[in-house]
Coordinates of C-alpha atoms in Angstrom, one line a residue:
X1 CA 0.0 0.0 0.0
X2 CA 1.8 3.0 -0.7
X3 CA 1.6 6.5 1.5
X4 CA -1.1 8.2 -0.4
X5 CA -3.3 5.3 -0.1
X6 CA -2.4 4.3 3.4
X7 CA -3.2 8.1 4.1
X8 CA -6.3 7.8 2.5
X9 CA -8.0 4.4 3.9
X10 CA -7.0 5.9 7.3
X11 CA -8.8 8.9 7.1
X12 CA -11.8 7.3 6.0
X13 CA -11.9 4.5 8.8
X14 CA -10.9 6.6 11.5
X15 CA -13.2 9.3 10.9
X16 CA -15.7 6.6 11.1
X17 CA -14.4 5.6 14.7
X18 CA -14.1 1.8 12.9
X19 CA -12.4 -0.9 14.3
X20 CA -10.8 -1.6 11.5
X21 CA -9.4 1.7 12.0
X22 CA -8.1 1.1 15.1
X23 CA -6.4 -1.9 13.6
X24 CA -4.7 0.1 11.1
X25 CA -3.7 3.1 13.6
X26 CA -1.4 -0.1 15.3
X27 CA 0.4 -0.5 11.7
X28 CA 1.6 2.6 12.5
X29 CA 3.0 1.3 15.6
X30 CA 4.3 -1.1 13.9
X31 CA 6.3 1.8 12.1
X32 CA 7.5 2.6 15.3
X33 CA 5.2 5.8 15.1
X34 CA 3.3 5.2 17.8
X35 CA 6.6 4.8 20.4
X36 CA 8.5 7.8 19.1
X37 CA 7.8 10.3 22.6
X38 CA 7.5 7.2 24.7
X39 CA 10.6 6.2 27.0
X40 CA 13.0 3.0 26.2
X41 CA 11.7 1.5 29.9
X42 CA 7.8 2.2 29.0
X43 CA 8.5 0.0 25.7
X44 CA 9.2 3.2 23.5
X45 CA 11.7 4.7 21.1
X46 CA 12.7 7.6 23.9
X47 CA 13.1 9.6 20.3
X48 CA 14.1 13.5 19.9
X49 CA 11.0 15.9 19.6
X50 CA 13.0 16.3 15.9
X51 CA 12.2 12.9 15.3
X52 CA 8.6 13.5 16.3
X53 CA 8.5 16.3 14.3
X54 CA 9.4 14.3 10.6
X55 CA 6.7 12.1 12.0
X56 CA 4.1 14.2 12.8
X57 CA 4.5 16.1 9.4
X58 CA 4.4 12.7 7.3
X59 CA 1.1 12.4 8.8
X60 CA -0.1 15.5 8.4
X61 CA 1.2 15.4 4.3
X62 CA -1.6 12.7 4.0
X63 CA -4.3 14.2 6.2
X64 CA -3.6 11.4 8.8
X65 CA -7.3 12.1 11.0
X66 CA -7.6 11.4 14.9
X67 CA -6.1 13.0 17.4
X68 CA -2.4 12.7 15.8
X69 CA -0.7 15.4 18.6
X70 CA -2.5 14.4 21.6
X71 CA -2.0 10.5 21.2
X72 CA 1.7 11.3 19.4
X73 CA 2.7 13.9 21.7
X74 CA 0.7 15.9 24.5
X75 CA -0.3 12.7 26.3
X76 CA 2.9 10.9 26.1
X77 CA 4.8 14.3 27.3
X78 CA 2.2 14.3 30.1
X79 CA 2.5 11.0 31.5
X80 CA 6.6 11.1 31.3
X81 CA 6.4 14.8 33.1
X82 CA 4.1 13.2 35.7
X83 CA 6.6 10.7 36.5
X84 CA 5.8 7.6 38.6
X85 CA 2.0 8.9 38.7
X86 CA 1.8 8.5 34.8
X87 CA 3.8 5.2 34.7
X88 CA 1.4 3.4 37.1
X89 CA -1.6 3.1 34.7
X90 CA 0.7 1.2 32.3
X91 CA -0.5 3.3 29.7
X92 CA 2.9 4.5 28.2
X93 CA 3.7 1.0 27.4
X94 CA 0.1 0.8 25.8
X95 CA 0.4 4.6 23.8
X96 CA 3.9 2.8 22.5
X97 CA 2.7 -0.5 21.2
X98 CA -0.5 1.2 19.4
X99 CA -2.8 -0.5 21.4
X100 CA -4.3 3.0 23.3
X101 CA -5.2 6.0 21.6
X102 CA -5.3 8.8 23.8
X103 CA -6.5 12.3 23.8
X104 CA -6.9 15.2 26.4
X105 CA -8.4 18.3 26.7
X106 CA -6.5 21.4 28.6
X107 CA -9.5 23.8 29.6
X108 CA -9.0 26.8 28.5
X109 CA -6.9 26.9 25.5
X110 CA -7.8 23.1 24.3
X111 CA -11.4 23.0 26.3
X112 CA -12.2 20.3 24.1
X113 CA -10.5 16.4 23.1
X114 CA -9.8 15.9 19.8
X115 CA -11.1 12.4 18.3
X116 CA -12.7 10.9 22.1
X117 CA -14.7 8.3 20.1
X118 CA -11.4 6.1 19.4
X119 CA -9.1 6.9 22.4
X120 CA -9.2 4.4 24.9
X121 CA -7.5 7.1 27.0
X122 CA -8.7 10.4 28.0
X123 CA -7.7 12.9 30.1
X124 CA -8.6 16.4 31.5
X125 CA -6.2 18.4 33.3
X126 CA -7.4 21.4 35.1
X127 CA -6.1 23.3 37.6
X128 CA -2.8 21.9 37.6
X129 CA -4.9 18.4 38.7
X130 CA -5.0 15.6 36.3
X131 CA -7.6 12.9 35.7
X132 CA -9.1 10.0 34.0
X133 CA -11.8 11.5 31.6
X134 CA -15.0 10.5 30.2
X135 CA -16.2 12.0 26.9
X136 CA -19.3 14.2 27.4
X137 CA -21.2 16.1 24.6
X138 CA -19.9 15.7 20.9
X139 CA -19.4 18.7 18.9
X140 CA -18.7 18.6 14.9
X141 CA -15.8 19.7 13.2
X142 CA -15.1 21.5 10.5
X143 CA -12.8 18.3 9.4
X144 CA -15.0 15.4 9.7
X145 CA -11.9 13.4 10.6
X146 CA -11.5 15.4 13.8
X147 CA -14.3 15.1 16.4
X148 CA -14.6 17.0 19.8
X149 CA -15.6 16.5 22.9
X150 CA -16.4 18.0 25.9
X151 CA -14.7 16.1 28.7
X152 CA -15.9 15.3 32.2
X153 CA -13.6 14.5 35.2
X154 CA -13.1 10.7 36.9
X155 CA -10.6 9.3 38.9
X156 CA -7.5 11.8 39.5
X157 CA -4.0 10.9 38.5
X158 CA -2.1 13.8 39.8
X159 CA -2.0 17.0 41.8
X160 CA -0.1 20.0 41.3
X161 CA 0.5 18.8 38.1
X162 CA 1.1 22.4 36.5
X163 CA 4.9 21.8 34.8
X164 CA 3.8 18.4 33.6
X165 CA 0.6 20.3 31.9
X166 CA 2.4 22.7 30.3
X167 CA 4.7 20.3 29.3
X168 CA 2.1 18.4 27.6
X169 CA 1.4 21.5 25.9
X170 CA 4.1 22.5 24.1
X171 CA 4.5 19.3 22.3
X172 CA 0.9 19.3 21.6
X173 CA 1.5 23.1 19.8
X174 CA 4.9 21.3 18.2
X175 CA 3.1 18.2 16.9
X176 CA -0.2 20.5 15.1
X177 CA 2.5 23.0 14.3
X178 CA 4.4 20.0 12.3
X179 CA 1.5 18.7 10.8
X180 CA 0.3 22.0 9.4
X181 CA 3.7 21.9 8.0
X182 CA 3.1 19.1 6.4
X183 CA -0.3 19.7 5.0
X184 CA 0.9 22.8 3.1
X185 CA 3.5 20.6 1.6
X186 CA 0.5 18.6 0.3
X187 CA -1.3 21.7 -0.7
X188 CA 1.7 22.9 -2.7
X189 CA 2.0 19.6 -4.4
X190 CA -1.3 19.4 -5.5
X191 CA -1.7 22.7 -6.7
X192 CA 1.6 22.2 -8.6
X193 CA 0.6 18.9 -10.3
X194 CA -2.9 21.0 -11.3
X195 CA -1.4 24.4 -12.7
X196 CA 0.7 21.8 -15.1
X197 CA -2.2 20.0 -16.2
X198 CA -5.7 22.6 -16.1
X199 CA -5.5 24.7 -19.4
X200 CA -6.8 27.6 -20.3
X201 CA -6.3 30.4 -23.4
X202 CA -4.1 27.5 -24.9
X203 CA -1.9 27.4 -22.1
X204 CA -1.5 25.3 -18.8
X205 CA -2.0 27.7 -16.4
X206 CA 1.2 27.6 -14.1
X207 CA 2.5 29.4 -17.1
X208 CA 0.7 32.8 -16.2
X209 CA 2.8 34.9 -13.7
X210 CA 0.3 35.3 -11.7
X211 CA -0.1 31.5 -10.9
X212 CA 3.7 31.0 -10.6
X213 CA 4.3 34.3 -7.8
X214 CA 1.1 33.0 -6.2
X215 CA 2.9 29.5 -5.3
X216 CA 6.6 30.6 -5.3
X217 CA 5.0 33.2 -1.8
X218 CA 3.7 29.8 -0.6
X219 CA 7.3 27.7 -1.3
X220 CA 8.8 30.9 0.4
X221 CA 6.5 30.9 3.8
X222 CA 6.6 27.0 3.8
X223 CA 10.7 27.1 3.6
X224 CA 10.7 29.9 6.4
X225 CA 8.6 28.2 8.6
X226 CA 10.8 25.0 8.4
X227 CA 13.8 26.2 10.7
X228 CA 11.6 27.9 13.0
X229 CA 10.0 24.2 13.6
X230 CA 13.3 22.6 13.6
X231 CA 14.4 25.0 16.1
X232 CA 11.3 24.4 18.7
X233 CA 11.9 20.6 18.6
X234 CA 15.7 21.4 19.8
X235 CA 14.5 23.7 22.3
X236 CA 12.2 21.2 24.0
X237 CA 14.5 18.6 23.1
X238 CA 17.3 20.6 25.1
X239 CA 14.3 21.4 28.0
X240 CA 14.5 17.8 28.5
X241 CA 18.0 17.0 28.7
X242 CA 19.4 19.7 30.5
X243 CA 19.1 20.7 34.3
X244 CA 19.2 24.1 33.7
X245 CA 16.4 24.4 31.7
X246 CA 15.3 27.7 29.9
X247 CA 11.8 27.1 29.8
X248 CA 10.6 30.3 28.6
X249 CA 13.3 29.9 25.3
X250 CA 11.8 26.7 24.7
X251 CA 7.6 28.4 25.0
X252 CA 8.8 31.3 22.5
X253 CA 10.3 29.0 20.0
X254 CA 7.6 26.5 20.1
X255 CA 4.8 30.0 19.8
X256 CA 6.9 31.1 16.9
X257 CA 6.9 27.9 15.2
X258 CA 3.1 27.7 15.2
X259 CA 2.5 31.0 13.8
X260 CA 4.7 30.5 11.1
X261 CA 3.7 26.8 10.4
X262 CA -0.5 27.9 10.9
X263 CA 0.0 31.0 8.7
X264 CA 1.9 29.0 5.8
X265 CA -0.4 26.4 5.4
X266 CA -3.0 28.6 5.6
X267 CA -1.8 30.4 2.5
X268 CA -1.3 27.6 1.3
X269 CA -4.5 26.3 1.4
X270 CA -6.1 29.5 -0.1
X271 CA -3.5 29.5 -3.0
X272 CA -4.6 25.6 -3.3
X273 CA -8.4 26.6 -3.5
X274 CA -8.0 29.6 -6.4
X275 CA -5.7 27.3 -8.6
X276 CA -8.0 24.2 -8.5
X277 CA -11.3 26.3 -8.8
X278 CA -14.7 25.2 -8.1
X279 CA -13.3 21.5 -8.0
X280 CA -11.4 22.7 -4.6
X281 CA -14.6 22.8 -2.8
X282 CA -16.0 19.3 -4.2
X283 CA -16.1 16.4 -0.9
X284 CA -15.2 14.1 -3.5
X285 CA -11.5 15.9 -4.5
X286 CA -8.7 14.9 -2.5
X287 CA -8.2 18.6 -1.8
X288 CA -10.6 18.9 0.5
X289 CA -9.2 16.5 3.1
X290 CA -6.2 19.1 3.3
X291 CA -8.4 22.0 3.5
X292 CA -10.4 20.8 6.3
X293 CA -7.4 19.9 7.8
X294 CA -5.7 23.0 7.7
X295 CA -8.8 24.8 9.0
X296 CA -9.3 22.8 12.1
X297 CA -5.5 23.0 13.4
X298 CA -4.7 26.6 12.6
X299 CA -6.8 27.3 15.8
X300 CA -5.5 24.3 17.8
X301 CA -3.6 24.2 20.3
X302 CA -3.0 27.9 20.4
X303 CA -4.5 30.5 17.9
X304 CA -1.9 32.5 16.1
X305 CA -2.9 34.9 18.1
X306 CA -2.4 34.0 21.1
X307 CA 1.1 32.7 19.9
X308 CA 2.2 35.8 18.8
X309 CA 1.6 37.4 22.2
X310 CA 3.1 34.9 23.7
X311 CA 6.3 35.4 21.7
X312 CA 5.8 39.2 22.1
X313 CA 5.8 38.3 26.3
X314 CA 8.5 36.6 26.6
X315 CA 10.6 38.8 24.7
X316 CA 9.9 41.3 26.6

């Protein structure tokens, strides 16, 4: 099966919450996907957050659905922050070997849980407590491959668990930031392989100037937003591994690389839409995954708003 199809049959039997989904969400493990953020002793790979990153943009160049950053990322950050208190439930061993699909919601910048219907885990954390979760009232997305849910609280699995949260954050805004990355990479392709192809006045039209400074602005902000990615996975990864740890470095890089990863493949996606046309809003065009995509992360896990004034704060 090759990536584009794999990408494809996934979105279409996840976003159906199907067991057979499920099933091929632990292929992925099988990849090693699944155990990138997850210790060596849980059963992981005890990867770099730049190997997450490669990962979490493959998946996000084919529209990979579910809740790719929480399961990938926030929750595995979480349950490693929390220490012995995340390790009892067994579930990093579980998150690693594909067999648990987690999500979490972080009231009040992620009030809701990203794809509840197929996580066998869920958490809230509120408060700076953290606890077993129960999926409440549905809500639709604008991506019908991403659900959300409003979460209610069960047993708790921490106090004073404010570091750990915020941990758990920042990968979460790395992860979206590196699969909006990769969804404008998908969006550039395709509106490449159309502008050669669609004619018009006798001529395909990626021949017209227009068309060609149109993409070459999305190349450009894709290309930029690269290192700025790059460099918030070797900030956190550095968080980690040193003693001294400059946290707020590490929360201005990973802000910055959201903003500039949302705000590309959001160009992106609009430069995708006028080159295809009409066809660009069709269900049945392949497009449209990517544009849904794109228009449910660019809000999670941080708004570009609120990014930028969290760069602005702590460079003041």
């Amino acid at each position: 099966m090759s990536g584009t199809e794999f990408g494809a049959v996934l979105h279409e039997m996840l976003g159906d919450a199907d067991v057979a989904g499920r099933e091929l969400w632990r292929r992925l493990a099988e990849l090693g996907v699944t155990a990138l953020a997850v210790p060596e002793k849980s059963g992981g790979l005890g990867a770099s957050p730049l190997d997450l990153v490669v990962a979490c943009e493959e998946l996000g160049h084919h529209a990979v659905p579910g809740p790719v950053a929480e399961s990938l990322a926030a929750v595995p950050a979480l349950l490693v922050a929390l220490g012995d208190a995340g390790a009892d439930g067994g579930w990093l061993g579980g998150l690693a070997a594909g067999d648990v699909i987690a999500t979490l919601a972080v009231p009040p910048g992620v009030p809701l849980a990203a794809g509840a219907e197929v996580a066998g885990l869920v958490l809230l954390a509120s408060g700076g407590r953290v606890s077993v979760g129960r999926p409440g009232r549905f809500y639709g997305s604008v991506d019908p491959g991403r659900s959300l849910a409003e979460v209610r609280a069960g047993p708790v699995v921490a106090e004073d668990a404010g570091e750990a949260v915020e941990r758990a954050l920042e990968f979460g805004a790395l992860a979206c930031s590196a699969q909006l990355l990769g969804a404008g990479r998908a969006l550039l392709e395709a509106s490449v392989r159309h502008a050669q192809v669609r004619v018009q006045f006798g001529r395909p039209v990626g021949a017209f100037q227009a068309v060609k400074h149109r993409l070459a602005d999305v190349a450009i902000g894709l290309e930029f937003a690269r290192p700025l990615l790059d460099a918030a996975a070797v900030a956190l990864g550095e968080d980690t591994a040193t003693a001294g740890r400059d946290v707020p470095a590490a929360r201005r890089d990973v802000s910055a690389a959201k903003v500039a990863c949302a705000e590309a493949a959001h160009r992106a996606a609009r430069a995708a839409l006028q080159v295809h046309g009409a066809i660009g809003y069709t269900a049945e065009h392949e497009l449209s995954r990517f544009l849904l995509l794109v228009r449910a992360l660019v809000p999670a896990w941080g708004s570009p708003a609120e990014h930028r004034a969290r760069v602005l704060r702590e460079l003041g």
